[in-house]
């Protein structure tokens, strides 16, 4: 799937764990970028979890403001489509597929939901 999901988080390991397990269980074929400003203990737990999964995950630590963190991750986005998600929100592959099809069929639109 030619899409990147950007997921900002801070000190919410249980939410990130459920989110990563969800995308792993559905065999999500897109990319995830987790932008994390958590404390060191939480960062380390999240890194350990990511290392155990087969998903395409880019893990970015940051301690600056939200705008600066988004600028930092732009270089990692290589897919045609990108979406931002909360660490407690989930996208269905079918829904993402329908949105991408709509955008492919309607070139005058730059976004959809």
Tab-separated table of N, CA and C in Angstrom:
chain	number	residue	atom	x	y	z
A	1	UNK	N	0.853	-1.165	0.000
A	1	UNK	CA	0.000	0.000	0.000
A	1	UNK	C	0.902	1.232	0.000
A	2	UNK	N	0.665	2.125	-0.908
A	2	UNK	CA	1.531	3.287	-1.113
A	2	UNK	C	1.112	4.449	-0.205
A	3	UNK	N	1.166	4.219	1.116
A	3	UNK	CA	0.739	5.234	2.078
A	3	UNK	C	1.612	5.171	3.328
A	4	UNK	N	1.841	6.339	3.896
A	4	UNK	CA	2.553	6.467	5.161
A	4	UNK	C	1.587	7.030	6.192
A	5	UNK	N	1.575	6.414	7.371
A	5	UNK	CA	0.776	6.918	8.486
A	5	UNK	C	1.738	7.518	9.507
A	6	UNK	N	1.568	8.792	9.798
A	6	UNK	CA	2.391	9.485	10.793
A	6	UNK	C	1.646	9.452	12.124
A	7	UNK	N	2.345	8.997	13.174
A	7	UNK	CA	1.714	8.834	14.477
A	7	UNK	C	2.546	9.533	15.555
A	8	UNK	N	2.149	10.733	15.971
A	8	UNK	CA	2.846	11.379	17.081
A	8	UNK	C	2.373	10.779	18.412
A	9	UNK	N	3.291	10.706	19.374
A	9	UNK	CA	2.933	10.161	20.683
A	9	UNK	C	3.869	10.687	21.759
A	10	UNK	N	3.404	10.607	22.990
A	10	UNK	CA	4.239	10.983	24.131
A	10	UNK	C	3.746	10.242	25.367
A	11	UNK	N	4.615	9.385	25.888
A	11	UNK	CA	4.368	8.662	27.138
A	11	UNK	C	3.052	7.886	27.143
A	12	UNK	N	2.736	7.279	26.013
A	12	UNK	CA	1.501	6.480	25.916
A	12	UNK	C	1.833	5.109	25.317
A	13	UNK	N	2.717	4.407	25.983
A	13	UNK	CA	3.194	3.126	25.482
A	13	UNK	C	2.050	2.142	25.213
A	14	UNK	N	1.097	2.044	26.112
A	14	UNK	CA	0.012	1.065	25.930
A	14	UNK	C	-0.787	1.354	24.657
A	15	UNK	N	-0.975	2.623	24.343
A	15	UNK	CA	-1.686	2.984	23.111
A	15	UNK	C	-0.857	2.608	21.881
A	16	UNK	N	0.420	2.922	21.915
A	16	UNK	CA	1.300	2.595	20.787
A	16	UNK	C	1.407	1.090	20.627
A	17	UNK	N	1.492	0.374	21.729
A	17	UNK	CA	1.568	-1.095	21.671
A	17	UNK	C	0.327	-1.662	20.977
A	18	UNK	N	-0.861	-1.205	21.373
A	18	UNK	CA	-2.094	-1.697	20.744
A	18	UNK	C	-2.132	-1.319	19.265
A	19	UNK	N	-1.697	-0.109	18.949
A	19	UNK	CA	-1.705	0.361	17.567
A	19	UNK	C	-0.765	-0.477	16.699
A	20	UNK	N	0.448	-0.697	17.170
A	20	UNK	CA	1.422	-1.497	16.416
A	20	UNK	C	0.927	-2.923	16.260
A	21	UNK	N	0.366	-3.493	17.312
A	21	UNK	CA	-0.157	-4.866	17.223
A	21	UNK	C	-1.322	-4.946	16.239
A	22	UNK	N	-2.179	-3.923	16.219
A	22	UNK	CA	-3.277	-3.887	15.261
A	22	UNK	C	-2.744	-3.945	13.837
A	23	UNK	N	-1.813	-3.039	13.493
A	23	UNK	CA	-1.293	-3.011	12.130
A	23	UNK	C	-0.494	-4.265	11.798
A	24	UNK	N	0.145	-4.852	12.781
A	24	UNK	CA	0.856	-6.110	12.562
A	24	UNK	C	-0.140	-7.237	12.290
A	25	UNK	N	-1.208	-7.304	13.082
A	25	UNK	CA	-2.212	-8.371	12.924
A	25	UNK	C	-2.941	-8.310	11.586
A	26	UNK	N	-3.149	-7.107	11.061
A	26	UNK	CA	-3.842	-7.005	9.766
A	26	UNK	C	-2.856	-7.027	8.603
A	27	UNK	N	-1.580	-7.217	8.919
A	27	UNK	CA	-0.505	-7.270	7.910
A	27	UNK	C	-0.494	-6.014	7.046
A	28	UNK	N	-0.518	-4.877	7.701
A	28	UNK	CA	-0.498	-3.585	7.018
A	28	UNK	C	0.750	-3.488	6.155
A	29	UNK	N	0.579	-3.121	4.891
A	29	UNK	CA	1.708	-3.094	3.956
A	29	UNK	C	2.234	-1.687	3.682
A	30	UNK	N	1.636	-0.683	4.312
A	30	UNK	CA	2.152	0.674	4.176
A	30	UNK	C	3.271	0.915	5.180
A	31	UNK	N	3.602	2.176	5.354
A	31	UNK	CA	4.666	2.537	6.291
A	31	UNK	C	4.074	3.293	7.469
A	32	UNK	N	4.685	3.109	8.633
A	32	UNK	CA	4.331	3.866	9.827
A	32	UNK	C	5.525	4.703	10.235
A	33	UNK	N	5.275	5.958	10.560
A	33	UNK	CA	6.312	6.798	11.153
A	33	UNK	C	5.802	7.180	12.540
A	34	UNK	N	6.483	6.679	13.554
A	34	UNK	CA	6.123	7.009	14.928
A	34	UNK	C	7.050	8.125	15.389
A	35	UNK	N	6.451	9.246	15.752
A	35	UNK	CA	7.197	10.417	16.194
A	35	UNK	C	6.972	10.521	17.700
A	36	UNK	N	8.018	10.216	18.469
A	36	UNK	CA	7.852	9.992	19.900
A	36	UNK	C	8.680	10.968	20.736
A	37	UNK	N	8.015	11.650	21.662
A	37	UNK	CA	8.702	12.555	22.585
A	37	UNK	C	8.601	12.044	24.026
A	38	UNK	N	8.521	10.741	24.172
A	38	UNK	CA	8.358	10.123	25.491
A	38	UNK	C	9.620	10.191	26.334
A	39	UNK	N	9.438	9.860	27.592
A	39	UNK	CA	10.571	9.723	28.502
A	39	UNK	C	11.381	8.491	28.080
A	40	UNK	N	12.640	8.434	28.505
A	40	UNK	CA	13.585	7.408	28.051
A	40	UNK	C	13.060	5.991	28.268
A	41	UNK	N	12.475	5.715	29.399
A	41	UNK	CA	11.974	4.363	29.682
A	41	UNK	C	10.909	3.937	28.668
A	42	UNK	N	10.004	4.847	28.361
A	42	UNK	CA	8.940	4.555	27.384
A	42	UNK	C	9.534	4.415	25.990
A	43	UNK	N	10.470	5.291	25.634
A	43	UNK	CA	11.136	5.193	24.332
A	43	UNK	C	11.770	3.818	24.161
A	44	UNK	N	12.464	3.357	25.167
A	44	UNK	CA	13.146	2.063	25.075
A	44	UNK	C	12.169	0.906	24.934
A	45	UNK	N	11.058	0.943	25.664
A	45	UNK	CA	10.045	-0.111	25.529
A	45	UNK	C	9.460	-0.121	24.118
A	46	UNK	N	9.203	1.071	23.584
A	46	UNK	CA	8.633	1.163	22.234
A	46	UNK	C	9.624	0.653	21.197
A	47	UNK	N	10.885	1.019	21.324
A	47	UNK	CA	11.915	0.527	20.392
A	47	UNK	C	11.997	-0.995	20.434
A	48	UNK	N	11.929	-1.571	21.615
A	48	UNK	CA	11.982	-3.030	21.760
A	48	UNK	C	10.787	-3.675	21.062
A	49	UNK	N	9.609	-3.123	21.258
A	49	UNK	CA	8.409	-3.646	20.605
A	49	UNK	C	8.545	-3.587	19.090
A	50	UNK	N	8.985	-2.462	18.573
A	50	UNK	CA	9.133	-2.292	17.124
A	50	UNK	C	10.106	-3.315	16.551
A	51	UNK	N	11.173	-3.610	17.278
A	51	UNK	CA	12.178	-4.554	16.782
A	51	UNK	C	11.626	-5.967	16.638
A	52	UNK	N	10.516	-6.256	17.287
A	52	UNK	CA	9.914	-7.588	17.240
A	52	UNK	C	8.869	-7.733	16.133
A	53	UNK	N	8.569	-6.665	15.438
A	53	UNK	CA	7.517	-6.684	14.426
A	53	UNK	C	8.104	-6.622	13.022
A	54	UNK	N	7.337	-7.105	12.054
A	54	UNK	CA	7.780	-7.124	10.653
A	54	UNK	C	7.264	-5.926	9.868
A	55	UNK	N	6.612	-4.999	10.532
A	55	UNK	CA	6.074	-3.813	9.872
A	55	UNK	C	7.192	-2.886	9.408
A	56	UNK	N	6.863	-2.044	8.441
A	56	UNK	CA	7.787	-0.994	8.005
A	56	UNK	C	7.564	0.217	8.912
A	57	UNK	N	8.383	0.327	9.956
A	57	UNK	CA	8.221	1.402	10.931
A	57	UNK	C	9.497	2.231	10.995
A	58	UNK	N	9.321	3.532	10.878
A	58	UNK	CA	10.415	4.471	11.121
A	58	UNK	C	10.111	5.115	12.464
A	59	UNK	N	11.056	5.020	13.383
A	59	UNK	CA	10.869	5.548	14.726
A	59	UNK	C	11.730	6.784	14.884
A	60	UNK	N	11.091	7.910	15.182
A	60	UNK	CA	11.794	9.184	15.293
A	60	UNK	C	11.562	9.753	16.689
A	61	UNK	N	12.649	9.986	17.406
A	61	UNK	CA	12.568	10.638	18.714
A	61	UNK	C	12.677	12.141	18.512
A	62	UNK	N	11.940	12.912	19.305
A	62	UNK	CA	12.091	14.363	19.236
A	62	UNK	C	11.777	14.987	20.587
A	63	UNK	N	12.366	16.111	20.819
A	63	UNK	CA	12.130	16.868	22.049
A	63	UNK	C	11.814	18.323	21.758
A	64	UNK	N	11.428	18.603	20.537
A	64	UNK	CA	11.137	19.980	20.150
A	64	UNK	C	9.636	20.144	19.959
A	65	UNK	N	9.246	21.253	19.374
A	65	UNK	CA	7.821	21.487	19.156
A	65	UNK	C	7.292	20.648	17.999
A	66	UNK	N	5.983	20.632	17.875
A	66	UNK	CA	5.332	19.780	16.880
A	66	UNK	C	5.719	20.145	15.444
A	67	UNK	N	5.808	21.424	15.135
A	67	UNK	CA	6.158	21.854	13.777
A	67	UNK	C	7.561	21.387	13.420
A	68	UNK	N	8.502	21.573	14.323
A	68	UNK	CA	9.882	21.147	14.079
A	68	UNK	C	9.958	19.635	13.877
A	69	UNK	N	9.190	18.894	14.663
A	69	UNK	CA	9.210	17.433	14.519
A	69	UNK	C	8.661	17.005	13.164
A	70	UNK	N	7.632	17.687	12.672
A	70	UNK	CA	7.069	17.345	11.359
A	70	UNK	C	8.060	17.659	10.240
A	71	UNK	N	8.789	18.745	10.380
A	71	UNK	CA	9.821	19.054	9.384
A	71	UNK	C	10.899	17.982	9.377
A	72	UNK	N	11.215	17.461	10.547
A	72	UNK	CA	12.250	16.435	10.686
A	72	UNK	C	11.869	15.134	9.975
A	73	UNK	N	10.594	14.808	9.953
A	73	UNK	CA	10.187	13.525	9.371
A	73	UNK	C	9.862	13.584	7.885
A	74	UNK	N	9.748	14.776	7.312
A	74	UNK	CA	9.392	14.883	5.889
A	74	UNK	C	10.325	14.067	5.006
A	75	UNK	N	11.588	14.008	5.347
A	75	UNK	CA	12.555	13.269	4.530
A	75	UNK	C	12.277	11.764	4.502
A	76	UNK	N	11.486	11.257	5.431
A	76	UNK	CA	11.187	9.825	5.485
A	76	UNK	C	9.956	9.442	4.675
A	77	UNK	N	9.193	10.419	4.230
A	77	UNK	CA	7.956	10.125	3.495
A	77	UNK	C	8.287	9.917	2.027
A	78	UNK	N	8.164	8.689	1.567
A	78	UNK	CA	8.490	8.326	0.186
A	78	UNK	C	7.267	7.783	-0.564
A	79	UNK	N	6.119	7.748	0.093
A	79	UNK	CA	4.919	7.188	-0.512
A	79	UNK	C	4.105	8.281	-1.197
A	80	UNK	N	3.201	7.859	-2.050
A	80	UNK	CA	2.347	8.804	-2.770
A	80	UNK	C	1.349	9.484	-1.824
A	81	UNK	N	0.908	8.752	-0.812
A	81	UNK	CA	-0.100	9.276	0.109
A	81	UNK	C	0.431	9.274	1.535
A	82	UNK	N	-0.080	10.219	2.332
A	82	UNK	CA	0.315	10.327	3.736
A	82	UNK	C	-0.894	10.788	4.545
A	83	UNK	N	-0.977	10.282	5.767
A	83	UNK	CA	-2.063	10.648	6.673
A	83	UNK	C	-1.493	10.694	8.090
A	84	UNK	N	-2.056	11.558	8.916
A	84	UNK	CA	-1.643	11.591	10.319
A	84	UNK	C	-2.719	10.932	11.159
A	85	UNK	N	-2.280	10.217	12.170
A	85	UNK	CA	-3.184	9.489	13.044
A	85	UNK	C	-2.826	9.766	14.490
A	86	UNK	N	-3.819	9.782	15.358
A	86	UNK	CA	-3.536	9.795	16.785
A	86	UNK	C	-2.999	8.443	17.198
A	87	UNK	N	-2.348	8.379	18.351
A	87	UNK	CA	-1.827	7.088	18.805
A	87	UNK	C	-2.936	6.170	19.318
A	88	UNK	N	-4.153	6.672	19.352
A	88	UNK	CA	-5.296	5.850	19.745
A	88	UNK	C	-6.348	5.768	18.634
A	89	UNK	N	-5.935	6.052	17.406
A	89	UNK	CA	-6.820	5.955	16.241
A	89	UNK	C	-6.311	4.860	15.305
A	90	UNK	N	-7.242	4.232	14.595
A	90	UNK	CA	-6.895	3.124	13.709
A	90	UNK	C	-7.550	3.335	12.349
A	91	UNK	N	-6.819	3.023	11.294
A	91	UNK	CA	-7.365	3.075	9.944
A	91	UNK	C	-7.567	1.657	9.443
A	92	UNK	N	-8.672	1.450	8.728
A	92	UNK	CA	-8.870	0.143	8.094
A	92	UNK	C	-8.224	0.178	6.717
A	93	UNK	N	-7.575	-0.901	6.321
A	93	UNK	CA	-6.965	-0.935	4.991
A	93	UNK	C	-7.980	-0.683	3.878
A	94	UNK	N	-9.188	-1.190	4.038
A	94	UNK	CA	-10.214	-0.995	3.010
A	94	UNK	C	-10.592	0.479	2.894
A	95	UNK	N	-10.719	1.160	4.015
A	95	UNK	CA	-11.022	2.586	3.996
A	95	UNK	C	-9.910	3.391	3.345
A	96	UNK	N	-8.668	3.076	3.679
A	96	UNK	CA	-7.532	3.761	3.064
A	96	UNK	C	-7.493	3.503	1.560
A	97	UNK	N	-7.756	2.262	1.186
A	97	UNK	CA	-7.766	1.904	-0.243
A	97	UNK	C	-8.828	2.705	-0.996
A	98	UNK	N	-10.010	2.845	-0.418
A	98	UNK	CA	-11.089	3.589	-1.075
A	98	UNK	C	-10.741	5.070	-1.211
A	99	UNK	N	-10.101	5.628	-0.184
A	99	UNK	CA	-9.687	7.036	-0.254
A	99	UNK	C	-8.644	7.237	-1.346
A	100	UNK	N	-7.672	6.324	-1.417
A	100	UNK	CA	-6.633	6.446	-2.443
A	100	UNK	C	-7.220	6.288	-3.836
A	101	UNK	N	-8.163	5.368	-3.999
A	101	UNK	CA	-8.821	5.200	-5.297
A	101	UNK	C	-9.577	6.468	-5.685
A	102	UNK	N	-10.283	7.060	-4.716
A	102	UNK	CA	-11.004	8.299	-4.976
A	102	UNK	C	-10.048	9.391	-5.440
A	103	UNK	N	-8.941	9.550	-4.732
A	103	UNK	CA	-7.974	10.589	-5.109
A	103	UNK	C	-7.345	10.310	-6.470
A	104	UNK	N	-7.100	9.038	-6.781
A	104	UNK	CA	-6.561	8.688	-8.099
A	104	UNK	C	-7.557	9.004	-9.211
A	105	UNK	N	-8.842	8.809	-8.928
A	105	UNK	CA	-9.880	9.028	-9.933
A	105	UNK	C	-10.338	10.489	-10.025
A	106	UNK	N	-9.996	11.292	-9.045
A	106	UNK	CA	-10.440	12.678	-8.979
A	106	UNK	C	-9.246	13.593	-8.759
A	107	UNK	N	-8.528	13.849	-9.827
A	107	UNK	CA	-7.272	14.603	-9.756
A	107	UNK	C	-7.453	16.042	-9.267
A	108	UNK	N	-8.664	16.568	-9.292
A	108	UNK	CA	-8.887	17.932	-8.825
A	108	UNK	C	-8.983	18.011	-7.299
A	109	UNK	N	-8.964	16.881	-6.614
A	109	UNK	CA	-8.969	16.836	-5.145
A	109	UNK	C	-7.540	16.597	-4.660
A	110	UNK	N	-7.191	17.268	-3.571
A	110	UNK	CA	-5.862	17.057	-2.974
A	110	UNK	C	-5.938	16.321	-1.655
A	111	UNK	N	-7.169	16.138	-1.132
A	111	UNK	CA	-7.344	15.388	0.119
A	111	UNK	C	-8.741	14.797	0.161
A	112	UNK	N	-8.905	13.818	1.027
A	112	UNK	CA	-10.203	13.157	1.194
A	112	UNK	C	-10.235	12.493	2.554
A	113	UNK	N	-11.437	12.225	3.032
A	113	UNK	CA	-11.576	11.488	4.295
A	113	UNK	C	-12.799	10.603	4.242
